[in-house]
Coordinates of C-alpha atoms and ligand atoms in Angstrom, one line a residue:
X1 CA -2.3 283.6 300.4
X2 CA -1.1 286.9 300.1
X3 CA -3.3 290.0 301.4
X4 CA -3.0 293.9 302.5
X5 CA -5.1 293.1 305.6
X6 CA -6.1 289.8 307.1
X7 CA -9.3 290.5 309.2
X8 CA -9.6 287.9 312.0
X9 CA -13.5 287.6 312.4
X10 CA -16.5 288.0 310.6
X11 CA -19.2 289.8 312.9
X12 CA -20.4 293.3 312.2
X13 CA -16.8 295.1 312.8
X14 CA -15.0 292.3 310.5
X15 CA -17.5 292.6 307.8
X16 CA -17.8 296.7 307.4
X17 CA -13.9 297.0 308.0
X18 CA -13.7 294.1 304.8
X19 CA -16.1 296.5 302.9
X20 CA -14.0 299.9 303.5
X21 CA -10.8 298.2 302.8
X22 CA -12.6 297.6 299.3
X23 CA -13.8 301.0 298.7
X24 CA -10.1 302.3 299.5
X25 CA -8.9 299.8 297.0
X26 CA -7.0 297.8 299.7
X27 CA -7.6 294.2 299.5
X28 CA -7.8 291.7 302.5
X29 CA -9.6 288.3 303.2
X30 CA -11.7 287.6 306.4
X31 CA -11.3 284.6 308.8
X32 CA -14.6 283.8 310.3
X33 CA -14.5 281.0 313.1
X34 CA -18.2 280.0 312.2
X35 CA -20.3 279.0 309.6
X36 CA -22.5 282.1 308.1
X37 CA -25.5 280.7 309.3
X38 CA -24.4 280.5 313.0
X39 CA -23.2 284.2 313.0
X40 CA -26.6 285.4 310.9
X41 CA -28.3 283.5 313.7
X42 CA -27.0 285.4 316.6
X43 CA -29.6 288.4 317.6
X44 CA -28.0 291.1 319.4
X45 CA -28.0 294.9 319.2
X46 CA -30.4 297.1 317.1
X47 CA -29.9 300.8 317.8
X48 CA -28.1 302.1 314.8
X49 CA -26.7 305.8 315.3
X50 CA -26.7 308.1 312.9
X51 CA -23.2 308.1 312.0
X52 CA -23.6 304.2 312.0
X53 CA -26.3 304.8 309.3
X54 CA -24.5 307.5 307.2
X55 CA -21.1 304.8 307.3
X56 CA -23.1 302.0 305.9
X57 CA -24.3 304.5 303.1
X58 CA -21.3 305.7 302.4
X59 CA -20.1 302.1 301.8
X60 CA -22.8 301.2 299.2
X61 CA -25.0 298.7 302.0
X62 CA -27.6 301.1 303.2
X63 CA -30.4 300.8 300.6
X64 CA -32.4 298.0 303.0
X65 CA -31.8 299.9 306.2
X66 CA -33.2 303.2 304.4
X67 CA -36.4 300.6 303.3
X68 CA -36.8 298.6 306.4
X69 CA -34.9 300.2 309.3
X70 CA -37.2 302.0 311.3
X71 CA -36.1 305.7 312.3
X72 CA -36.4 307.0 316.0
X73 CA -36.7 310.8 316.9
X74 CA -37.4 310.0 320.5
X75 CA -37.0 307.5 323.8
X76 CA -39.2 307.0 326.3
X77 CA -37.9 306.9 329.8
X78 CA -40.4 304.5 332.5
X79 CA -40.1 305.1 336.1
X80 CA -42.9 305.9 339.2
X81 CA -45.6 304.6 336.7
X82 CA -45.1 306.4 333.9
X83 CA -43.4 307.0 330.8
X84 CA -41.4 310.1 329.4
X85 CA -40.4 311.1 326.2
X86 CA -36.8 312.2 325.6
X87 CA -36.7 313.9 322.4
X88 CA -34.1 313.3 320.5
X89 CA -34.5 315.1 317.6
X90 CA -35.6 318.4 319.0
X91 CA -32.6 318.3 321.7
X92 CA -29.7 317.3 319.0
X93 CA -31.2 317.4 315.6
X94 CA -30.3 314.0 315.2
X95 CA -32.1 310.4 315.0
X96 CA -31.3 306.7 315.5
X97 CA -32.3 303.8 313.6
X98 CA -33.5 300.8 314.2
X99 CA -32.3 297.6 312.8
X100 CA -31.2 294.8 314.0
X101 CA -27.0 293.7 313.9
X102 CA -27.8 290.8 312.1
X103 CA -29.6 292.3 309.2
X104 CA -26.8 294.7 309.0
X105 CA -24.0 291.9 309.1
X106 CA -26.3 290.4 306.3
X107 CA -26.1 293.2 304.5
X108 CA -22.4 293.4 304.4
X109 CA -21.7 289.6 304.0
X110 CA -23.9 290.1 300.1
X111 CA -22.2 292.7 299.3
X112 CA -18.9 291.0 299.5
X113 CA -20.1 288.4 298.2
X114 CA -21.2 290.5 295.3
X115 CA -18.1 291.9 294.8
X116 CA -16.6 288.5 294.6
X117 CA -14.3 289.4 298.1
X118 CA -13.5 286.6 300.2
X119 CA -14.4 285.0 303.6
X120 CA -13.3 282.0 305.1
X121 CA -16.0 280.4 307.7
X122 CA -15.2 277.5 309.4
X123 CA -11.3 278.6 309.9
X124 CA -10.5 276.6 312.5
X125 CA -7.5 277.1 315.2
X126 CA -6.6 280.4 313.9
X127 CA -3.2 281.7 315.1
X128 CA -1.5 284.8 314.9
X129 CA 2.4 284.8 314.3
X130 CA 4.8 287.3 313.9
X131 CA 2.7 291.1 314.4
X132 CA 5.8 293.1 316.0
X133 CA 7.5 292.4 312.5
X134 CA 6.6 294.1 309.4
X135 CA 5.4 290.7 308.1
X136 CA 2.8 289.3 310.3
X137 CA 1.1 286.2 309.4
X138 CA -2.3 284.4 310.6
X139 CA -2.7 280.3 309.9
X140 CA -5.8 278.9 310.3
X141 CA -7.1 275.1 309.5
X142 CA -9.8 274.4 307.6
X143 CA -11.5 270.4 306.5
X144 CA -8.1 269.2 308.4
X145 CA -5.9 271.3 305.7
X146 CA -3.5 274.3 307.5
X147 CA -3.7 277.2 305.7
X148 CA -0.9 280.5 305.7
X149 CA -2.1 283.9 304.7
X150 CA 0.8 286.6 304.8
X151 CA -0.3 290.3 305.2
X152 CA 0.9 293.4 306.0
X153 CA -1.7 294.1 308.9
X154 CA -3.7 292.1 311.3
X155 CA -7.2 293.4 312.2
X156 CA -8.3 291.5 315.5
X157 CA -12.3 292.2 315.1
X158 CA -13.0 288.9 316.4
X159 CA -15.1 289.9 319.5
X160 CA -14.0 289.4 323.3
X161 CA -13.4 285.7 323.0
X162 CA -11.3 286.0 320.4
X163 CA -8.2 285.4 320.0
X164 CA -6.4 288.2 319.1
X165 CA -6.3 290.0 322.0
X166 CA -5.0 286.3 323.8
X167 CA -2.6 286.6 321.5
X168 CA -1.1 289.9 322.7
X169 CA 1.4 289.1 325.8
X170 CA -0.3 289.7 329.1
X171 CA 2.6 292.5 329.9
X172 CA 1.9 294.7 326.6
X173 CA -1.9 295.1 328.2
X174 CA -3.8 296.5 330.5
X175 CA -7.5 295.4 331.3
X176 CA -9.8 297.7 333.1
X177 CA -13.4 295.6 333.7
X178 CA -16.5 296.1 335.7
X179 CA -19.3 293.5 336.0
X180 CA -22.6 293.9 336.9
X181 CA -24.5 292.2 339.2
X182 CA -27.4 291.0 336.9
X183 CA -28.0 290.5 333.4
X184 CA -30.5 290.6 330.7
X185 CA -33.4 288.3 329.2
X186 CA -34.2 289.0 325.7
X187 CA -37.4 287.5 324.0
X188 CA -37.8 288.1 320.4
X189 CA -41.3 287.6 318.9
X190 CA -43.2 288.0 316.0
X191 CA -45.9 290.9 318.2
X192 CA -46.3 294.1 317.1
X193 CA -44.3 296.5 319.3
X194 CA -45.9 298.2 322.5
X195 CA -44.7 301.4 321.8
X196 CA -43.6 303.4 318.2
X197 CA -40.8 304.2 320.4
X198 CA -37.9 302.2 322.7
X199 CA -39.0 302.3 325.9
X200 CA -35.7 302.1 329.0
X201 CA -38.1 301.3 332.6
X202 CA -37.0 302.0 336.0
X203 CA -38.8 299.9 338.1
X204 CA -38.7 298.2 341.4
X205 CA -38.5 294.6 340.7
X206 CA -35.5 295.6 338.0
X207 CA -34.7 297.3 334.1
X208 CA -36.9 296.6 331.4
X209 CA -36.5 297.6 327.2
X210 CA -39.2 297.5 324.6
X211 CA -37.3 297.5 321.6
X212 CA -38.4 296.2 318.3
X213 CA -37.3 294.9 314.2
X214 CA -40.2 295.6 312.7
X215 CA -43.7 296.9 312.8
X216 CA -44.6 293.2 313.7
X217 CA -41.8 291.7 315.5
X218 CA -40.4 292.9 319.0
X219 CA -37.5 292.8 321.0
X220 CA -37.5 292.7 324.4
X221 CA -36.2 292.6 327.9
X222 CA -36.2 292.3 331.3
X223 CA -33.1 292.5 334.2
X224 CA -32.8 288.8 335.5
X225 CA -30.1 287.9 337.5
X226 CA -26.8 286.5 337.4
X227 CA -27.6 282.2 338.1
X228 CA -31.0 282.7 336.1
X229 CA -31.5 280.2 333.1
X230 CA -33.3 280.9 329.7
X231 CA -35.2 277.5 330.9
X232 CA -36.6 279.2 334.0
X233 CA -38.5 281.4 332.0
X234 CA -41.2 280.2 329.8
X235 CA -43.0 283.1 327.8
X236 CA -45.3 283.3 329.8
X237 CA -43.3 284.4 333.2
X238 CA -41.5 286.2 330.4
X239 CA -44.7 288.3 329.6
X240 CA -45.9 288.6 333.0
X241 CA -43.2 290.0 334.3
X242 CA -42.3 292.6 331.2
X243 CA -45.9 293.8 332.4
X244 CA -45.5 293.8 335.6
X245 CA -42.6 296.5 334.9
X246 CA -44.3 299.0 332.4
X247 CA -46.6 301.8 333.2
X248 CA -50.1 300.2 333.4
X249 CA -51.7 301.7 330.3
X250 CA -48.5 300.7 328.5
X251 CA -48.5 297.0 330.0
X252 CA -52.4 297.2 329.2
X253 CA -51.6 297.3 325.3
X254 CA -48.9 294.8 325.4
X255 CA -49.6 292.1 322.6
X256 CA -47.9 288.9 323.6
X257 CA -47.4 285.7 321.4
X258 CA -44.6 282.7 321.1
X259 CA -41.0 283.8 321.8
X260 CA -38.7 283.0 318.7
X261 CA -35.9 283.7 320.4
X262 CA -34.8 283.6 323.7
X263 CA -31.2 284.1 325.8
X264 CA -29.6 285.7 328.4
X265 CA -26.3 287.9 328.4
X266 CA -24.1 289.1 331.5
X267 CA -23.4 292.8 331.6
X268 CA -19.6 294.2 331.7
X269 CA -17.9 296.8 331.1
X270 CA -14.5 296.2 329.6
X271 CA -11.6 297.8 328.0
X272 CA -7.7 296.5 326.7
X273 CA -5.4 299.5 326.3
X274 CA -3.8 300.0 324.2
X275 CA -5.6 298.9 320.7
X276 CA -2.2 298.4 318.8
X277 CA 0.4 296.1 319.1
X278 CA 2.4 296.3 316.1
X279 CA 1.5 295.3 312.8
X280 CA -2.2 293.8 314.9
X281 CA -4.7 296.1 315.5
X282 CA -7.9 295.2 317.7
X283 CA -11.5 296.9 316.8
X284 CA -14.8 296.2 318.3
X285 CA -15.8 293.6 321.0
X286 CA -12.1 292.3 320.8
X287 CA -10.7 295.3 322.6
X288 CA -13.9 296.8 324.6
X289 CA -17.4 295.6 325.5
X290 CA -19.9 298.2 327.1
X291 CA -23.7 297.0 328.8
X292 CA -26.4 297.1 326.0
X293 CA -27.9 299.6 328.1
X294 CA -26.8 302.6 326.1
X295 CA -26.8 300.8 322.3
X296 CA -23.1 301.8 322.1
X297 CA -21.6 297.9 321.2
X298 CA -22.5 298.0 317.8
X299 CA -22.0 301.8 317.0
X300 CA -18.2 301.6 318.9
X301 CA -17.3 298.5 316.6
X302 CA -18.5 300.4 313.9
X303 CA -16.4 303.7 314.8
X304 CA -13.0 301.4 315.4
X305 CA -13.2 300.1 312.1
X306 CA -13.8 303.4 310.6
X307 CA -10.6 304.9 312.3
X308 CA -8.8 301.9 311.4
X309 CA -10.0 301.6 307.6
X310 CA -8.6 305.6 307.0
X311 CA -5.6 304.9 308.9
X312 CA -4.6 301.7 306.8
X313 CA -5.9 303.8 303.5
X314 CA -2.8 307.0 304.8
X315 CA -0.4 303.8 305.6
X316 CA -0.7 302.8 301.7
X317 CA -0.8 306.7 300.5
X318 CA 2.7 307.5 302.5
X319 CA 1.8 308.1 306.2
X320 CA 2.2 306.4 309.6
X321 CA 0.1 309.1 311.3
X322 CA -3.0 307.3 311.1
X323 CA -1.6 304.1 312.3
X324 CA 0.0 305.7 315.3
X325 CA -2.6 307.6 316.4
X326 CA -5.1 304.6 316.0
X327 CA -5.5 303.7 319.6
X328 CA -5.5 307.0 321.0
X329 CA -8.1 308.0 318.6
X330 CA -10.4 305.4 319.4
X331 CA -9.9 304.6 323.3
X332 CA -11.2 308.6 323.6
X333 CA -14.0 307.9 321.8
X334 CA -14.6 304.2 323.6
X335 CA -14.5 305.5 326.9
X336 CA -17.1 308.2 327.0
X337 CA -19.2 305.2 325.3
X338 CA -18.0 303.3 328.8
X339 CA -18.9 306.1 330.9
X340 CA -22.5 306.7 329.1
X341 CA -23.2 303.1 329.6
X342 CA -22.0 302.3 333.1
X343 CA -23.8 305.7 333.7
X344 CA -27.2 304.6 332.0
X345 CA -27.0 301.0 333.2
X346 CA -26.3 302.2 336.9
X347 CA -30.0 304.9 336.9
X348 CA -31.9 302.0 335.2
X349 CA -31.4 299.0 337.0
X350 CA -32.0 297.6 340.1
X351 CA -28.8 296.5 342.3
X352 CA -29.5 293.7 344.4
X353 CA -27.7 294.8 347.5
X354 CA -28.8 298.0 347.8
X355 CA -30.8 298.4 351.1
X356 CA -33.1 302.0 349.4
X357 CA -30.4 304.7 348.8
X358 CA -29.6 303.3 345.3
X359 CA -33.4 303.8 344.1
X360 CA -33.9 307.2 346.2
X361 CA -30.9 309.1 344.3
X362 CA -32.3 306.5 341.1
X363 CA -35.7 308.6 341.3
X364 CA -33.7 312.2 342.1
X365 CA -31.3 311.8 338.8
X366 CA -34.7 310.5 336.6
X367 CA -36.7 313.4 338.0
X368 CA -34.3 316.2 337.3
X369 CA -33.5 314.5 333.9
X370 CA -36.9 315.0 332.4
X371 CA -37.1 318.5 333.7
X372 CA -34.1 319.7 333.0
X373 CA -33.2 320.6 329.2
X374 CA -29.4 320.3 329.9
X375 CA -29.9 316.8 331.4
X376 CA -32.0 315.9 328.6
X377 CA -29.9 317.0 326.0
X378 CA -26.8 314.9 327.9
X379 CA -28.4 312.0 327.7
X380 CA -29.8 312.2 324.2
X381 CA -26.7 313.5 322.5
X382 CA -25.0 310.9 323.8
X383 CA -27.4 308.5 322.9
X384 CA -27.7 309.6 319.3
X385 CA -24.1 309.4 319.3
X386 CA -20.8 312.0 320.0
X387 CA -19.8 313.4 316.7
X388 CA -16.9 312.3 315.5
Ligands
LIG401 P1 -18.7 290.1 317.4 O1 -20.1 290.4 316.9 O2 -18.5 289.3 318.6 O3 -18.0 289.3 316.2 C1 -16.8 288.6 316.3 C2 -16.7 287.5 315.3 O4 -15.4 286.9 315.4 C3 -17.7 286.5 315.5 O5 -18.4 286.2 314.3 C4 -17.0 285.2 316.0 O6 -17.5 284.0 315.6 C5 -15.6 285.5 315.4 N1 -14.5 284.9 316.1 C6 -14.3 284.7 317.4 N2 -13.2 284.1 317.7 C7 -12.6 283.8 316.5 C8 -11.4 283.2 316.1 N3 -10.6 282.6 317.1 N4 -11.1 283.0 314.8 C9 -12.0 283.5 313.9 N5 -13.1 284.2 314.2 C10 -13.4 284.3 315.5 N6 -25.0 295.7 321.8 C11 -25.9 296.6 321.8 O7 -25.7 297.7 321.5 N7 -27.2 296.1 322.1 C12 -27.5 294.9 322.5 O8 -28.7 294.5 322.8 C13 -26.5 293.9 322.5 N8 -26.7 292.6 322.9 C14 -25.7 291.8 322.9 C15 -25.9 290.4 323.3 C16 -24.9 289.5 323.4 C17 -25.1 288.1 323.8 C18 -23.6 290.0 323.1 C19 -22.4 289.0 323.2 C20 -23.4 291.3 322.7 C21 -24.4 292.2 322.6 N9 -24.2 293.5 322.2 C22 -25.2 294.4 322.2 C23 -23.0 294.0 321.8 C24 -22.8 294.0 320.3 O9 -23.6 293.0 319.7 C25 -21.4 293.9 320.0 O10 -20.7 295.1 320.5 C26 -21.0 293.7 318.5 O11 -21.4 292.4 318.1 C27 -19.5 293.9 318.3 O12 -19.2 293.4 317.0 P2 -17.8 292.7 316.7 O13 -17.8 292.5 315.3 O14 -16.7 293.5 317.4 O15 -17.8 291.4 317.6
LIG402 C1 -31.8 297.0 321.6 C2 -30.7 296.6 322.4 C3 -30.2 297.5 323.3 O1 -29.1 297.2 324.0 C4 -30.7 298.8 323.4 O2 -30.1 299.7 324.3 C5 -31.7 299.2 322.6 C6 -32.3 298.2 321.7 C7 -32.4 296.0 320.7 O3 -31.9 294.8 320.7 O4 -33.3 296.3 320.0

């Protein structure tokens, strides 16, 4: 096979860079480790920015997310038994949506499929050769058969365990990582939401989100920590302790019911610098993972590919610019998304050594955030998302 691109991996940064690649009029085939069932089944973020939103528009997939995506003007924050509202809108003039990665991915995977584009799932042992020469190539095997596919460019969307950024050597590289000491449950459920609005609590035991999909199913979760198993929990722990952490007349309202989904993830922050080596270029979770705490996973996938989808467009229109200036670009953009979220994640959460000055200065930052409109308007513009 012969393509422009070859996209390694078919999450949400594989799938919208496969869809701007056909708008430009630049063809490419996506290699997708999984079957599509296995990657639709994978519920993860679900805070769309608004330049998320307007991307997917742009692109011809944003007629469900206008129908069924549910959009947010404000955030509640919790802490000292209450909860307050950080308004988005009024402080940037801008909103978030909510809907969920996976409808989103869905979305994108029809209308390739639509357009008759194509994906390989199930490509097994996929290998990268030959990306410091102008003629890289990616092989992969699939029912026992090895398969060549000779492009021009290598996009390496496929998330942190992928294996494009294995590929790179060690020396071209440097990591920069922080982990966190705790993760996060997340219990999915077919409840109606506590609140029209995401709630973030502060709260002595530990970090809590109510986050929804729908207007009858909710998402979500409580800080755990690091050795805890999804089978220690059963829903009802789960419930109890989600309570436990709200404001009381919040908790009070909370409609519980079976969990449909259940899982735990670690927290990290993570970024490979730089984002180009040659003819392979890395976008999404393959070059930088952020905590959830901030909603910035998703939306910094979806920026990468953005960048990286005009830049290929000015390599086939006559210029290098775009491609040279593709990591730079991005990494400015991913690392205030890194500072908002280690920022975020650090006033919400409860650190397990911390003997009382962690949740004093904790209390100090919330107080003067809510009362101050230039604290406010830091955290929601971020939020909402940096314009481009
Ligand atoms: P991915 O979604 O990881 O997609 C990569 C794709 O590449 C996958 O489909 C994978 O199967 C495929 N792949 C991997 N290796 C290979 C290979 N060798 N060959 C071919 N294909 C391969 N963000 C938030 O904002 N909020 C959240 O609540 C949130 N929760 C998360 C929970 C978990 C458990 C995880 C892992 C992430 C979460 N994130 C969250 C982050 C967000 O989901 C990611 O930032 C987003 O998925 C990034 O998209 P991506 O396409 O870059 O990577
Ligand atoms: C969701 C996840 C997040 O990480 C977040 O900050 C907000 C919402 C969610 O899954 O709905």
């Amino acid at each position: 096979m012969r393509v422009q691109v070859a996209i390694v991996g078919g999450g949400p940064a594989g799938h919208l860079l496969g869809q701007l690649l056909y708008k430009a009029g630049i063809d490419a085939v996506v290699l997708e480790q999984r079957s599509q069932d296995y990657v639709l089944g994978r519920i993860r973020a679900g805070v769309l920015e608004q330049g998320t939103a307007d991307l997917l528009d742009e692109v011809g997939v944003g007629a469900r997310l206008h129908r069924e995506g549910l959009v947010h003007g404000g955030v509640a924050l919790g802490f000292g038994g209450a909860h307050h509202r950080i308004d988005l809108h009024k402080l940037t003039g801008k909103h978030v949506t909510v809907y969920g990665q996976t409808e989103v991915t869905k979305d994108l995977m029809e209308a390739r499929a639509a357009a008759g584009l194509t994906t390989i799932y199930e490509a097994e042992h996929v290998t990268l050769h030959d990306f410091d020469t102008p003629q890289p190539k990616v092989r992969y095997t699939k029912n026992g058969a090895t398969h060549e596919v000779l492009c021009d460019f290598i996009a390496g969307c496929d998330g942190y365990h992928g294996v494009s950024r294995a590929s790179v050597p060690a020396d071209a590289l440097r990591t920069y990582e922080k982990v966190y000491p705790f993760g996060w449950l997340g219990v999915l459920s077919e409840t109606p939401p506590v609140s029209e609005e995401l709630i973030y609590a502060n709260h002595e035991r530990g970090f809590a989100l109510c986050s929804m999909r729908s207007h009858t199913r909710s998402r979500y979760y409580v800080q755990c920590s690091l050795d805890d198993k999804v089978e220690n929990w059963s829903d009802a722990a789960f419930w109890d302790e989600l309570r436990r952490r709200l404001a009381p007349e919040v908790a009070e309202t909370l409609v519980t019911g079976p969990s449909i989904e259940k899982s735990i993830a670690p927290l990290r922050s993570f970024v490979a610098e730089p984002m180009r080596f040659g003819r392979l270029f890395l976008a999404g979770d393959a070059a930088h993972i952020v905590p959830p705490t901030g909603a910035k996973g998703l939306n910094l996938a979806v920026s990468d590919v953005r960048y990286l989808s005009r830049a290929f467009a000015e390599f086939y229109g006559g210029s290098e610019a775009g491609i040279n200036n593709y990591s730079d670009t991005c990494l400015r953009r991913v690392w205030k998304a890194v500072r908002f979220s280690w920022w975020f994640t650090s006033l919400m959460h409860k650190f397990p050594d911390d003997t009382g000055f962690g949740p004093k200065i904790q209390a100090a930052e919330l107080d003067y955030l809510i009362h101050s409109e230039a604290g406010s308007t830091a955290l929601a513009e971020n939020y909402v998302g940096l314009p481009y």
